[in-house]
Amino acid sequence: VQLQASGGGLVQPGGSLTLSCAARGFTFDDYATGWFRQAPGKEREGVSCISKSDDTYYADSVKGRFTISRDNAKNTVYLQMNSLKVEDTAVYYCATSVACGVEYDYWDQGTQVTVSS
């Protein structure tokens, strides 16, 4: 089982980025997939999750700005991030679980998102 997140980078405040999480060794639609982030000096926090039945959940801090989705044909989960703020700067991780909010079993190595002018 392997997860690979990509799509991070440097963006100005107000800009957009789309993160991708590709899976090898299993199919995403059998699992819930979550996005997490960790900023320097802060604890890791949950950002969003999509369940096996496509229910979606968001942290209050990103609600209305971020959208999680899954493309089963490409076996990829996306996190569309709009109206980015400086405080969104963090390393972003994707992870899988049997259900949103339950312990996550597999993690990728993270992708850096930096929001700065």
N, CA, C and O of each residue as an XYZ file, in Angstrom:
468
protein
N       0.850     -1.190      0.000
C       0.000      0.000      0.000
C       0.887      1.242      0.000
O       1.793      1.371      0.823
N       0.617      2.142     -0.923
C       1.425      3.355     -1.017
C       0.542      4.524     -1.394
O      -0.306      4.420     -2.280
N       0.752      5.647     -0.705
C       0.077      6.894     -1.029
C       1.116      7.912     -1.455
O       2.205      7.982     -0.886
N       0.771      8.697     -2.458
C       1.678      9.719     -2.950
C       0.913     11.004     -3.151
O       0.059     11.099     -4.033
N       1.224     12.003     -2.323
C       0.587     13.311     -2.461
C       1.457     14.214     -3.309
O       2.685     14.131     -3.260
N       0.829     15.070     -4.081
C       1.544     16.015     -4.929
C       0.693     17.256     -5.120
O      -0.476     17.292     -4.736
N       1.299     18.279     -5.723
C       0.554     19.479     -6.054
C       0.848     20.668     -5.153
O       0.324     21.760     -5.375
N       1.668     20.468     -4.155
C       2.006     21.584     -3.293
C       2.890     22.589     -3.999
O       3.386     22.341     -5.098
N       3.081     23.738     -3.346
C       3.922     24.763     -3.939
C       3.748     26.081     -3.236
O       3.184     26.164     -2.145
N       4.250     27.120     -3.894
C       4.166     28.478     -3.372
C       3.058     29.225     -4.099
O       3.004     29.215     -5.329
N       2.187     29.862     -3.356
C       1.076     30.595     -3.954
C       0.840     31.864     -3.152
O       1.093     31.904     -1.948
N       0.360     32.886     -3.818
C       0.062     34.134     -3.124
C      -1.265     34.041     -2.379
O      -2.128     33.245     -2.752
N      -1.435     34.831     -1.347
C      -2.738     34.865     -0.654
C      -3.862     35.138     -1.639
O      -3.745     35.989     -2.521
N      -4.938     34.410     -1.476
C      -6.059     34.530     -2.397
C      -5.992     33.581     -3.564
O      -6.958     33.441     -4.313
N      -4.855     32.925     -3.726
C      -4.677     32.008     -4.843
C      -5.252     30.627     -4.572
O      -5.873     30.378     -3.539
N      -5.022     29.728     -5.544
C      -5.576     28.376     -5.471
C      -4.505     27.338     -5.750
O      -3.539     27.598     -6.468
N      -4.686     26.177     -5.182
C      -3.869     25.004     -5.464
C      -4.763     23.778     -5.384
O      -5.758     23.765     -4.660
N      -4.397     22.751     -6.134
C      -5.088     21.472     -6.032
C      -4.072     20.403     -5.662
O      -3.109     20.169     -6.392
N      -4.291     19.761     -4.533
C      -3.456     18.654     -4.110
C      -4.056     17.345     -4.608
O      -5.276     17.183     -4.656
N      -3.189     16.424     -4.975
C      -3.616     15.097     -5.414
C      -3.006     14.048     -4.512
O      -1.874     14.191     -4.050
N      -3.758     13.000     -4.265
C      -3.265     11.862     -3.484
C      -3.558     10.612     -4.301
O      -4.713     10.215     -4.452
N      -2.501      9.994     -4.830
C      -2.644      8.803     -5.648
C      -2.333      7.566     -4.821
O      -1.464      7.585     -3.950
N      -3.054      6.497     -5.105
C      -2.888      5.266     -4.337
C      -2.345      4.138     -5.199
O      -2.687      4.013     -6.375
N      -1.502      3.329     -4.599
C      -1.014      2.105     -5.246
C      -1.198      0.954     -4.269
O      -0.861      1.062     -3.090
N      -1.727     -0.131     -4.768
C      -1.878     -1.313     -3.921
C      -3.243     -1.475     -3.326
O      -3.508     -2.487     -2.676
N      -4.131     -0.511     -3.521
C      -5.503     -0.625     -3.058
C      -6.341      0.402     -3.820
O      -5.805      1.247     -4.538
N      -7.655      0.317     -3.655
C      -8.533      1.268     -4.331
C      -9.165      2.191     -3.296
O      -9.636      1.752     -2.247
N      -9.161      3.471     -3.620
C      -9.638      4.478     -2.687
C     -11.099      4.301     -2.312
O     -11.495      4.638     -1.196
N     -11.915      3.772     -3.237
C     -13.341      3.737     -2.931
C     -13.687      2.676     -1.886
O     -14.845      2.562     -1.482
N     -12.699      1.905     -1.447
C     -12.909      0.957     -0.347
C     -12.597      1.581      1.011
O     -12.782      0.949      2.051
N     -12.119      2.832      0.991
C     -11.668      3.481      2.218
C     -12.167      4.921      2.295
O     -12.571      5.515      1.295
N     -12.129      5.453      3.490
C     -12.241      6.896      3.660
C     -10.851      7.485      3.501
O      -9.856      6.855      3.859
N     -10.787      8.686      2.966
C      -9.493      9.356      2.783
C      -9.556     10.736      3.397
O     -10.489     11.502      3.158
N      -8.558     11.033      4.182
C      -8.511     12.332      4.834
C      -7.295     13.130      4.420
O      -6.268     12.575      4.028
N      -7.428     14.441      4.513
C      -6.299     15.357      4.338
C      -6.022     16.001      5.690
O      -6.939     16.406      6.405
N      -4.758     16.085      6.018
C      -4.302     16.679      7.266
C      -3.224     17.706      6.945
O      -2.693     17.730      5.835
N      -2.908     18.539      7.900
C      -1.808     19.468      7.698
C      -1.108     19.741      9.021
O      -1.695     19.629     10.098
N       0.148     20.096      8.907
C       0.928     20.445     10.089
C       1.798     21.644      9.763
O       2.666     21.585      8.892
N       1.556     22.718     10.469
C       2.347     23.930     10.315
C       3.511     23.893     11.306
O       3.433     23.201     12.321
N       4.575     24.619     11.028
C       5.727     24.638     11.934
C       5.327     25.031     13.352
O       4.655     26.041     13.563
N       5.746     24.224     14.316
C       5.456     24.522     15.708
C       4.043     24.218     16.156
O       3.675     24.518     17.292
N       3.240     23.624     15.276
C       1.853     23.328     15.616
C       1.582     21.835     15.478
O       2.327     21.110     14.818
N       0.507     21.396     16.109
C       0.119     20.003     15.996
C      -0.564     19.751     14.657
O      -1.118     20.657     14.036
N      -0.506     18.499     14.235
C      -1.204     18.125     13.018
C      -2.701     18.262     13.225
O      -3.220     17.916     14.286
N      -3.400     18.767     12.211
C      -4.838     18.931     12.304
C      -5.536     18.342     11.086
O      -4.991     18.334      9.982
N      -6.729     17.859     11.302
C      -7.525     17.350     10.207
C      -8.096     18.494      9.391
O      -8.570     19.484      9.947
N      -8.053     18.360      8.086
C      -8.543     19.386      7.177
C      -9.855     18.961      6.528
O     -10.823     19.722      6.498
N      -9.873     17.750      6.017
C     -11.051     17.293      5.300
C     -11.022     15.779      5.194
O      -9.973     15.151      5.335
N     -12.195     15.202      4.942
C     -12.273     13.752      4.762
C     -13.416     13.434      3.816
O     -14.446     14.107      3.817
N     -13.220     12.397      3.008
C     -14.293     11.890      2.159
C     -14.493     10.424      2.512
O     -13.533      9.654      2.544
N     -15.732     10.037      2.774
C     -16.016      8.678      3.204
C     -16.156      7.751      1.995
O     -16.122      8.191      0.846
N     -16.313      6.468      2.283
C     -16.512      5.488      1.212
C     -17.779      5.795      0.429
O     -17.862      5.497     -0.762
N     -18.760      6.385      1.086
C     -20.027      6.707      0.429
C     -20.074      8.151     -0.050
O     -21.141      8.677     -0.363
N     -18.903      8.788     -0.104
C     -18.736     10.142     -0.651
C     -19.297     11.247      0.236
O     -19.495     12.367     -0.236
N     -19.553     10.963      1.496
C     -19.837     12.050      2.423
C     -18.547     12.831      2.656
O     -17.465     12.250      2.734
N     -18.672     14.137      2.766
C     -17.479     14.965      2.937
C     -17.563     15.770      4.233
O     -18.638     16.160      4.688
N     -16.396     15.996      4.797
C     -16.291     16.715      6.060
C     -15.137     17.708      5.959
O     -14.129     17.453      5.300
N     -15.312     18.847      6.628
C     -14.299     19.900      6.567
C     -14.084     20.517      7.936
O     -15.010     20.628      8.738
N     -12.852     20.914      8.187
C     -12.577     21.730      9.366
C     -13.223     23.096      9.157
O     -13.337     23.574      8.029
N     -13.639     23.709     10.245
C     -14.281     25.023     10.139
C     -13.375     26.044      9.458
O     -13.847     26.942      8.761
N     -12.080     25.898      9.667
C     -11.134     26.875      9.129
C     -11.038     26.842      7.610
O     -10.555     27.798      7.003
N     -11.492     25.758      6.987
C     -11.371     25.656      5.524
C     -12.731     25.534      4.845
O     -12.812     25.525      3.617
N     -13.791     25.441      5.628
C     -15.121     25.250      5.058
C     -15.462     26.400      4.124
O     -15.288     27.568      4.474
N     -15.945     26.066      2.942
C     -16.289     27.070      1.950
C     -15.138     27.454      1.050
O     -15.343     28.119      0.035
N     -13.924     27.046      1.404
C     -12.757     27.369      0.588
C     -12.116     26.123     -0.024
O     -11.576     26.181     -1.129
N     -12.173     25.017      0.679
C     -11.559     23.772      0.215
C     -12.644     22.788     -0.195
O     -13.737     22.772      0.372
N     -12.319     21.959     -1.199
C     -13.240     20.921     -1.651
C     -12.484     19.623     -1.833
O     -11.473     19.582     -2.534
N     -12.964     18.565     -1.207
C     -12.360     17.249     -1.370
C     -13.195     16.442     -2.359
O     -14.423     16.528     -2.370
N     -12.516     15.663     -3.183
C     -13.221     14.838     -4.153
C     -12.390     13.602     -4.462
O     -11.205     13.523     -4.139
N     -13.048     12.641     -5.097
C     -12.360     11.395     -5.433
C     -12.703     11.021     -6.864
O     -13.858     11.103     -7.281
N     -11.689     10.609     -7.609
C     -11.856     10.102     -8.972
C     -11.518      8.617     -8.930
O     -10.346      8.241     -8.910
N     -12.538      7.785     -8.917
C     -12.297      6.339     -8.791
C     -11.566      5.771    -10.007
O     -10.773      4.839     -9.871
N     -11.821      6.314    -11.172
C     -11.154      5.819    -12.386
C      -9.648      6.049    -12.321
O      -8.864      5.239    -12.816
N      -9.252      7.165    -11.704
C      -7.826      7.483    -11.584
C      -7.269      7.052    -10.227
O      -6.075      7.199     -9.964
N      -8.140      6.521     -9.369
C      -7.732      6.109     -8.027
C      -6.976      7.225     -7.313
O      -5.902      7.020     -6.748
N      -7.576      8.408     -7.360
C      -6.927      9.601     -6.822
C      -7.957     10.422     -6.031
O      -9.120     10.533     -6.419
N      -7.500     10.986     -4.925
C      -8.312     11.913     -4.141
C      -7.686     13.292     -4.267
O      -6.464     13.436     -4.234
N      -8.527     14.298     -4.411
C      -8.060     15.668     -4.608
C      -8.499     16.564     -3.454
O      -9.494     16.305     -2.778
N      -7.726     17.620     -3.255
C      -8.127     18.678     -2.347
C      -7.947     19.989     -3.102
O      -6.831     20.477     -3.279
N      -9.061     20.543     -3.538
C      -9.044     21.839     -4.214
C      -9.059     22.920     -3.152
O      -9.964     22.972     -2.319
N      -8.060     23.778     -3.184
C      -7.920     24.819     -2.166
C      -8.008     26.181     -2.829
O      -7.160     26.538     -3.647
N      -9.026     26.931     -2.480
C      -9.231     28.273     -3.023
C      -9.117     29.310     -1.917
O      -9.165     28.990     -0.729
N      -8.964     30.558     -2.335
C      -8.889     31.680     -1.379
C      -7.881     31.377     -0.269
O      -8.169     31.548      0.916
N      -6.727     30.937     -0.668
C      -5.727     30.520      0.311
C      -5.257     31.695      1.160
O      -5.155     32.832      0.697
N      -4.978     31.376      2.413
C      -4.526     32.365      3.380
C      -3.127     31.996      3.873
O      -2.698     30.847      3.760
N      -2.438     32.969      4.409
C      -1.101     32.712      4.935
C      -1.145     31.596      5.975
O      -0.222     30.785      6.060
N      -2.205     31.555      6.755
C      -2.320     30.543      7.806
C      -2.608     29.140      7.281
O      -2.649     28.187      8.060
N      -2.808     29.001      5.976
C      -2.935     27.667      5.376
C      -1.571     27.039      5.104
O      -1.493     25.872      4.722
N      -0.513     27.793      5.294
C       0.836     27.275      5.070
C       1.117     26.103      5.996
O       0.992     26.221      7.215
N       1.497     24.972      5.414
C       1.738     23.758      6.194
C       2.211     22.658      5.250
O       2.174     22.801      4.028
N       2.654     21.559      5.851
C       2.835     20.331      5.097
C       1.498     19.596      5.132
O       0.918     19.386      6.198
N       1.024     19.212      3.959
C      -0.267     18.541      3.835
C      -0.040     17.060      3.591
O       0.823     16.669      2.806
N      -0.832     16.241      4.278
C      -0.734     14.797      4.181
C      -2.086     14.207      3.818
O      -3.129     14.715      4.229
N      -2.057     13.129      3.044
C      -3.283     12.355      2.865
C      -3.116     11.024      3.592
O      -2.003     10.528      3.765
N      -4.233     10.466      4.008
C      -4.209      9.228      4.778
C      -5.522      8.490      4.576
O      -6.538      9.092      4.228
N      -5.493      7.177      4.799
C      -6.697      6.367      4.612
C      -7.121      5.702      5.915
O      -6.317      5.455      6.814
N      -8.422      5.423      5.974
C      -9.011      4.815      7.155
C     -10.256      4.047      6.728
O     -10.735      4.188      5.603
N     -10.768      3.233      7.644
C     -12.021      2.538      7.332
C     -13.191      3.510      7.332
O     -14.214      3.261      6.694
N     -13.038      4.624      8.051
C     -14.095      5.631      8.101
C     -13.498      6.955      8.560
O     -12.489      6.979      9.265
N     -14.127      8.053      8.158
C     -13.662      9.370      8.595
C     -13.737      9.446     10.121
O     -14.730      9.049     10.731
N     -12.674      9.961     10.714
C     -12.639     10.128     12.154
C     -12.106      8.936     12.915
O     -11.874      9.018     14.121
N     -11.909      7.821     12.219
C     -11.326      6.621     12.820
C      -9.828      6.634     12.530
O      -9.375      7.286     11.589
N      -9.076      5.918     13.335
C      -7.618      5.916     13.174
C      -7.224      5.670     11.726
O      -7.737      4.768     11.064
N      -6.292      6.505     11.252
C      -5.827      6.405      9.870
C      -4.616      5.476      9.805
O      -3.689      5.581     10.607
N      -4.648      4.568      8.832
C      -3.662      3.499      8.788
C      -2.459      3.821      7.911
O      -1.321      3.527      8.274
N      -2.714      4.418      6.769
C      -1.652      4.660      5.803
C      -1.563      6.140      5.505
O      -2.568      6.827      5.320
N      -0.321      6.613      5.464
C      -0.039      8.033      5.267
C       0.971      8.214      4.143
O       1.806      7.346      3.887
N       0.875      9.352      3.484
C       1.923      9.662      2.516
C       2.984     10.515      3.233
O       2.877     10.766      4.433
N       3.985     10.949      2.502
C       5.098     11.673      3.136
C       4.875     13.180      3.191
O       5.681     13.903      3.776
N       3.809     13.651      2.597
C       3.467     15.057      2.710
C       3.939     15.895      1.544
O       4.907     15.566      0.858
N       3.222     16.991      1.340
C       3.597     17.954      0.311
C       3.463     19.351      0.909
O       2.490     19.654      1.599
N       4.445     20.188      0.639
C       4.501     21.514      1.266
C       3.621     22.497      0.498
O       3.682     22.591     -0.728
N       2.808     23.218      1.250
C       2.026     24.324      0.698
C       2.455     25.595      1.440
O       2.371     25.670      2.666
N       2.908     26.577      0.685
C       3.331     27.848      1.254
C       2.519     28.973      0.641
O       2.508     29.153     -0.576
N       1.841     29.724      1.489
C       1.044     30.852      1.026
C       1.743     32.121      1.512
O       1.801     32.397      2.710
N       2.261     32.869      0.573
C       3.051     34.045      0.935
C       3.049     35.037     -0.218
O       2.995     34.661     -1.389
N       3.108     36.303      0.142
C       3.221     37.342     -0.889
C       4.676     37.698     -1.121
O       4.977     38.554     -1.953
